[in-house]
XYZ file of C-alpha atoms in Angstrom:
356
model
C 52.878 -15.058 54.998
C 51.007 -16.411 51.914
C 47.978 -14.974 50.453
C 46.311 -18.278 50.890
C 46.777 -17.816 54.936
C 44.999 -14.428 54.795
C 41.951 -15.511 52.785
C 39.077 -15.710 55.270
C 37.694 -19.425 56.476
C 34.805 -20.980 54.192
C 31.500 -20.511 55.968
C 28.815 -23.366 56.232
C 26.492 -21.772 53.736
C 29.510 -21.321 51.281
C 30.470 -24.800 51.458
C 26.791 -26.063 51.041
C 26.556 -23.713 47.931
C 29.746 -25.920 46.794
C 28.325 -29.237 47.089
C 24.894 -28.092 45.660
C 26.859 -26.671 42.486
C 29.305 -30.034 42.311
C 25.829 -31.987 42.488
C 24.097 -30.142 39.821
C 27.234 -30.748 37.559
C 27.439 -34.405 38.036
C 23.747 -34.449 37.349
C 23.937 -32.338 34.166
C 27.067 -34.702 32.898
C 25.085 -37.933 33.527
C 22.280 -36.642 31.618
C 24.174 -35.590 28.743
C 25.679 -38.991 29.203
C 22.154 -40.550 28.990
C 21.388 -38.513 25.637
C 24.618 -39.558 24.239
C 23.833 -43.531 24.764
C 20.294 -42.653 23.252
C 21.774 -41.218 20.489
C 24.263 -44.113 20.143
C 21.053 -46.836 20.381
C 19.613 -44.787 17.368
C 22.842 -44.904 15.335
C 22.918 -48.933 15.642
C 19.279 -49.300 15.082
C 19.650 -47.549 11.825
C 22.856 -49.647 10.993
C 20.919 -52.813 12.288
C 18.050 -52.043 9.681
C 20.648 -51.047 6.699
C 23.397 -53.715 6.964
C 22.328 -57.889 6.024
C 23.041 -60.370 3.828
C 21.340 -58.625 1.100
C 23.014 -55.362 0.434
C 20.822 -52.677 0.190
C 22.262 -48.870 -0.215
C 21.988 -46.859 3.094
C 19.777 -44.027 1.466
C 17.196 -46.957 0.455
C 17.256 -48.545 3.645
C 16.471 -45.340 5.285
C 13.904 -44.242 2.752
C 12.183 -47.285 3.230
C 11.997 -47.246 6.933
C 9.037 -44.659 6.344
C 7.342 -46.677 3.266
C 6.841 -49.957 1.889
C 6.459 -50.035 -1.830
C 6.370 -53.641 -2.322
C 9.594 -53.981 -3.761
C 12.084 -57.022 -2.394
C 14.298 -54.465 -0.422
C 10.966 -53.151 1.380
C 9.816 -56.689 2.195
C 13.671 -57.170 3.620
C 13.462 -53.959 5.545
C 9.878 -54.407 6.852
C 9.321 -58.326 7.408
C 12.968 -59.012 8.142
C 15.275 -56.270 9.598
C 12.915 -54.453 11.414
C 11.564 -57.049 13.557
C 15.083 -58.440 14.050
C 16.437 -54.651 15.365
C 13.354 -54.318 17.414
C 13.602 -58.066 19.174
C 17.384 -56.764 19.503
C 16.224 -53.400 21.496
C 14.012 -55.795 23.810
C 16.609 -58.394 24.581
C 19.455 -55.842 25.014
C 17.329 -53.740 27.470
C 16.215 -57.018 29.407
C 19.762 -58.451 29.845
C 20.995 -54.744 30.668
C 18.574 -54.165 33.356
C 18.595 -57.954 34.659
C 22.602 -57.835 35.272
C 22.287 -54.340 36.621
C 19.582 -55.754 39.036
C 21.516 -59.192 39.869
C 24.681 -57.181 40.795
C 22.952 -54.715 43.106
C 20.556 -57.649 44.588
C 23.710 -59.807 45.120
C 26.190 -57.078 45.938
C 28.374 -59.153 43.640
C 30.063 -57.326 40.725
C 30.762 -60.556 38.899
C 27.140 -61.507 38.992
C 25.255 -61.945 35.627
C 21.459 -62.816 35.073
C 22.309 -66.826 34.811
C 23.547 -66.600 38.255
C 20.062 -67.553 40.019
C 19.421 -70.157 37.387
C 17.439 -68.097 34.922
C 19.395 -69.228 31.901
C 19.603 -73.154 32.622
C 15.989 -73.011 33.518
C 15.027 -71.420 30.029
C 17.034 -74.060 28.334
C 15.827 -76.849 30.344
C 12.343 -75.696 29.241
C 13.107 -75.491 25.557
C 14.913 -79.111 26.198
C 11.769 -80.315 27.561
C 9.554 -78.651 24.329
C 11.824 -80.337 21.881
C 12.254 -83.696 23.278
C 9.146 -84.515 25.316
C 6.483 -82.142 23.384
C 7.962 -82.438 19.874
C 7.936 -78.730 19.271
C 10.018 -77.525 16.495
C 9.322 -73.832 16.203
C 10.905 -70.771 18.216
C 7.158 -69.552 18.938
C 6.717 -72.783 20.595
C 10.204 -72.350 22.335
C 9.162 -68.916 23.963
C 6.665 -70.043 26.345
C 8.380 -73.134 27.534
C 11.441 -71.270 28.054
C 9.559 -68.541 30.124
C 7.836 -71.564 31.941
C 11.503 -72.983 32.922
C 13.253 -69.848 33.759
C 9.856 -68.722 36.241
C 9.913 -72.517 37.754
C 13.772 -72.339 38.298
C 13.789 -69.128 39.834
C 11.030 -69.737 42.109
C 13.014 -72.883 43.162
C 16.213 -71.190 43.973
C 14.482 -68.364 46.052
C 12.758 -71.005 48.110
C 15.934 -72.831 48.552
C 17.946 -69.752 49.324
C 15.035 -68.667 51.946
C 14.794 -72.021 53.503
C 15.671 -72.700 57.139
C 16.575 -69.860 59.524
C 17.052 -66.157 58.209
C 16.165 -64.720 55.022
C 17.311 -65.105 51.387
C 20.913 -63.392 51.639
C 22.376 -63.187 48.597
C 25.095 -65.457 49.591
C 22.293 -68.068 49.891
C 20.684 -67.017 46.767
C 23.725 -67.524 44.745
C 24.653 -71.038 46.360
C 21.117 -71.925 45.485
C 21.651 -70.824 41.977
C 24.556 -72.445 41.593
C 23.316 -75.601 42.860
C 20.250 -75.539 40.489
C 22.313 -74.755 37.535
C 24.187 -77.908 38.187
C 21.211 -80.053 38.609
C 19.323 -78.656 35.227
C 22.510 -78.849 33.316
C 22.983 -82.643 34.267
C 19.316 -82.960 33.121
C 19.772 -81.273 29.848
C 22.765 -83.107 28.801
C 21.288 -86.626 29.829
C 18.083 -85.145 27.929
C 20.270 -84.649 25.011
C 22.480 -87.454 24.673
C 19.798 -89.865 24.761
C 17.949 -88.047 22.120
C 20.246 -86.856 19.029
C 17.041 -85.178 17.430
C 16.574 -82.855 20.210
C 20.026 -82.070 20.486
C 20.445 -81.178 16.608
C 17.432 -78.665 17.209
C 18.539 -77.476 20.476
C 21.967 -76.412 19.567
C 20.631 -73.703 17.073
C 18.673 -72.171 19.930
C 21.392 -72.502 22.582
C 23.972 -70.310 20.691
C 22.062 -67.091 20.978
C 21.080 -65.276 17.797
C 18.821 -62.617 16.427
C 18.663 -64.580 13.146
C 15.280 -65.945 12.377
C 13.164 -64.226 15.472
C 10.639 -62.306 13.737
C 7.293 -60.600 15.079
C 5.908 -63.869 16.140
C 8.623 -63.913 18.680
C 8.698 -60.498 19.786
C 4.850 -60.247 20.862
C 4.605 -63.000 22.910
C 7.758 -61.697 25.041
C 7.061 -58.022 24.887
C 4.244 -57.968 27.689
C 6.943 -59.837 30.243
C 9.996 -57.586 29.265
C 7.553 -54.438 29.778
C 6.402 -55.544 33.255
C 10.042 -56.533 34.153
C 11.394 -53.245 33.119
C 8.733 -51.162 34.971
C 9.444 -53.186 37.936
C 13.182 -52.929 37.740
C 12.691 -49.066 37.412
C 10.593 -48.747 40.224
C 12.994 -50.720 42.689
C 15.698 -47.943 41.768
C 15.686 -46.099 45.216
C 15.491 -49.001 47.545
C 18.145 -50.667 45.529
C 20.484 -47.804 46.994
C 19.305 -48.417 50.451
C 20.036 -52.602 49.967
C 23.514 -51.551 48.772
C 24.764 -50.677 52.226
C 23.910 -54.018 53.710
C 20.724 -55.485 55.206
C 21.086 -54.137 58.611
C 21.622 -50.689 57.599
C 18.882 -50.721 54.391
C 16.029 -51.700 57.190
C 17.409 -48.744 59.177
C 16.988 -46.384 56.170
C 13.227 -47.963 55.749
C 14.107 -50.248 53.115
C 11.690 -53.405 53.165
C 14.695 -55.718 52.564
C 12.872 -59.302 51.852
C 10.217 -57.507 49.639
C 12.800 -55.531 47.780
C 15.029 -58.595 47.249
C 11.883 -60.894 46.411
C 10.521 -58.068 43.845
C 14.082 -57.633 42.564
C 14.455 -61.671 41.787
C 11.058 -61.461 39.981
C 12.066 -58.582 37.745
C 15.093 -60.705 36.948
C 12.910 -63.728 36.116
C 10.829 -61.625 33.579
C 13.769 -59.979 32.051
C 16.026 -62.720 31.627
C 13.334 -65.179 31.143
C 12.083 -63.039 28.170
C 15.532 -62.543 26.708
C 16.848 -65.601 26.921
C 13.425 -67.414 25.386
C 13.365 -65.213 22.299
C 16.910 -65.215 21.717
C 18.779 -67.834 23.367
C 21.487 -67.516 26.146
C 23.600 -64.560 25.410
C 26.406 -64.233 27.565
C 28.282 -61.222 28.939
C 26.133 -58.652 27.945
C 24.443 -58.359 31.661
C 27.917 -58.673 33.143
C 29.806 -56.149 31.116
C 27.508 -53.176 30.823
C 26.557 -52.416 34.642
C 29.960 -51.919 34.877
C 30.625 -49.416 32.210
C 27.116 -47.601 33.559
C 28.854 -47.380 37.207
C 32.050 -46.231 35.640
C 30.325 -43.340 33.869
C 27.404 -42.706 36.239
C 28.670 -43.705 39.490
C 27.050 -46.393 42.066
C 23.982 -44.742 42.260
C 21.058 -47.115 40.768
C 18.845 -44.400 40.020
C 21.363 -43.996 37.443
C 22.699 -47.295 36.852
C 19.798 -48.786 35.582
C 18.776 -46.410 32.673
C 22.421 -46.174 31.490
C 22.310 -49.941 31.629
C 19.006 -50.148 29.455
C 20.197 -48.097 26.824
C 24.174 -49.199 26.628
C 23.025 -52.801 26.691
C 20.853 -52.918 23.531
C 23.953 -50.555 21.680
C 26.575 -53.717 22.388
C 24.144 -56.186 21.558
C 22.856 -54.548 18.198
C 26.455 -53.538 17.583
C 27.669 -56.890 17.880
C 24.485 -58.298 15.735
C 25.578 -55.783 12.753
C 29.523 -56.555 13.017
C 28.676 -60.180 12.913
C 26.793 -59.634 9.792
C 29.321 -57.404 8.626
C 32.302 -59.140 8.968
C 30.956 -62.826 7.742
C 29.204 -61.557 4.783
C 27.097 -63.068 2.763
C 26.535 -65.252 5.841
C 26.741 -64.187 9.588
C 28.081 -64.852 13.113
C 25.551 -65.462 15.739
C 25.221 -62.439 18.107
C 25.928 -64.863 20.926
C 29.532 -65.900 19.632
C 30.269 -61.934 19.202
C 29.160 -60.822 22.567
C 31.332 -63.884 24.135
C 34.344 -62.754 21.781
C 34.122 -59.239 23.081
C 32.989 -59.758 26.876
C 35.785 -62.442 27.623
C 38.585 -59.722 28.079
C 36.277 -57.678 29.980
C 35.417 -60.617 32.183
C 39.026 -61.525 32.705
C 39.895 -58.012 33.434
C 37.378 -57.727 36.381
C 38.550 -60.915 37.962
C 41.948 -59.977 37.610
C 41.299 -56.281 39.615
C 42.130 -56.811 43.269
C 39.125 -54.500 44.601
C 36.661 -56.542 42.401
C 37.480 -59.923 42.532
C 38.253 -59.827 46.568
C 35.625 -61.033 48.908
């Protein structure tokens, strides 16, 4: 007879204690992971300030972070690179949270912030600003892009909730696809008939942090901050929603309210990011998958991980674009597309993700 067979059976108290210890270990590992993500963000922030078309020694850039001595290097660091870096953090946080929210609300792991027509609505606002209002500055584009994103998302939600029943994830996705197709056709028609508007629009449409300074950061900051607070307030209800609408209601979640507030947070976050930097793809798609791989499906961890890892990816791509193409630079939208396309293909090939 084996020694294992002679061992006394585990009591209920011992089993509960083991489960508590396992939960404590998982919580500790997740906290260390968050600290590691925050440290990585700090590293890419410093690199973003130190690396650029104008070569500035790292020690000089580091010292200029804390003082402005009036030199050319200090002007570059304080007037150009620091605002650009702060905007990159804001855009990254917004896209990461918006992507995690979209995937949680639609229960679709391939969803991204453009699924509700937010990106296309922002693009339509910029097209209208250029073609009909004659605006030519990024600051002017920001407000029109925000209005376009908000209007498109409201229309998508109204279409998705029209008729019998509530605004289910499937209906929202279909409404978003229809709205995106309509707005894309409108934008194409306007730009083809107005070559000057096309020339101005294509620079915004690439997705870039270049040329976006404090005058762009400040207008979008309140919208991004409001969206971030709203998203973090929905962490616990989103866990109930992930089990389905009926079970979510049984657990006490107000499904319609949670979904409506979630859509509002996506509008604020993605609208602010797209208005400031243009449409940047794959950040909101790929980062939540990394967050779930590290922290599991609990939205109380997925959202904080996403808001830290997304700016790491975005600023890292921006630094890579500046370093690889020096003395010029590659727009961050091109770099994230280059990095994100293989991730998207891999996700589509995974049977358990791609299957309905």
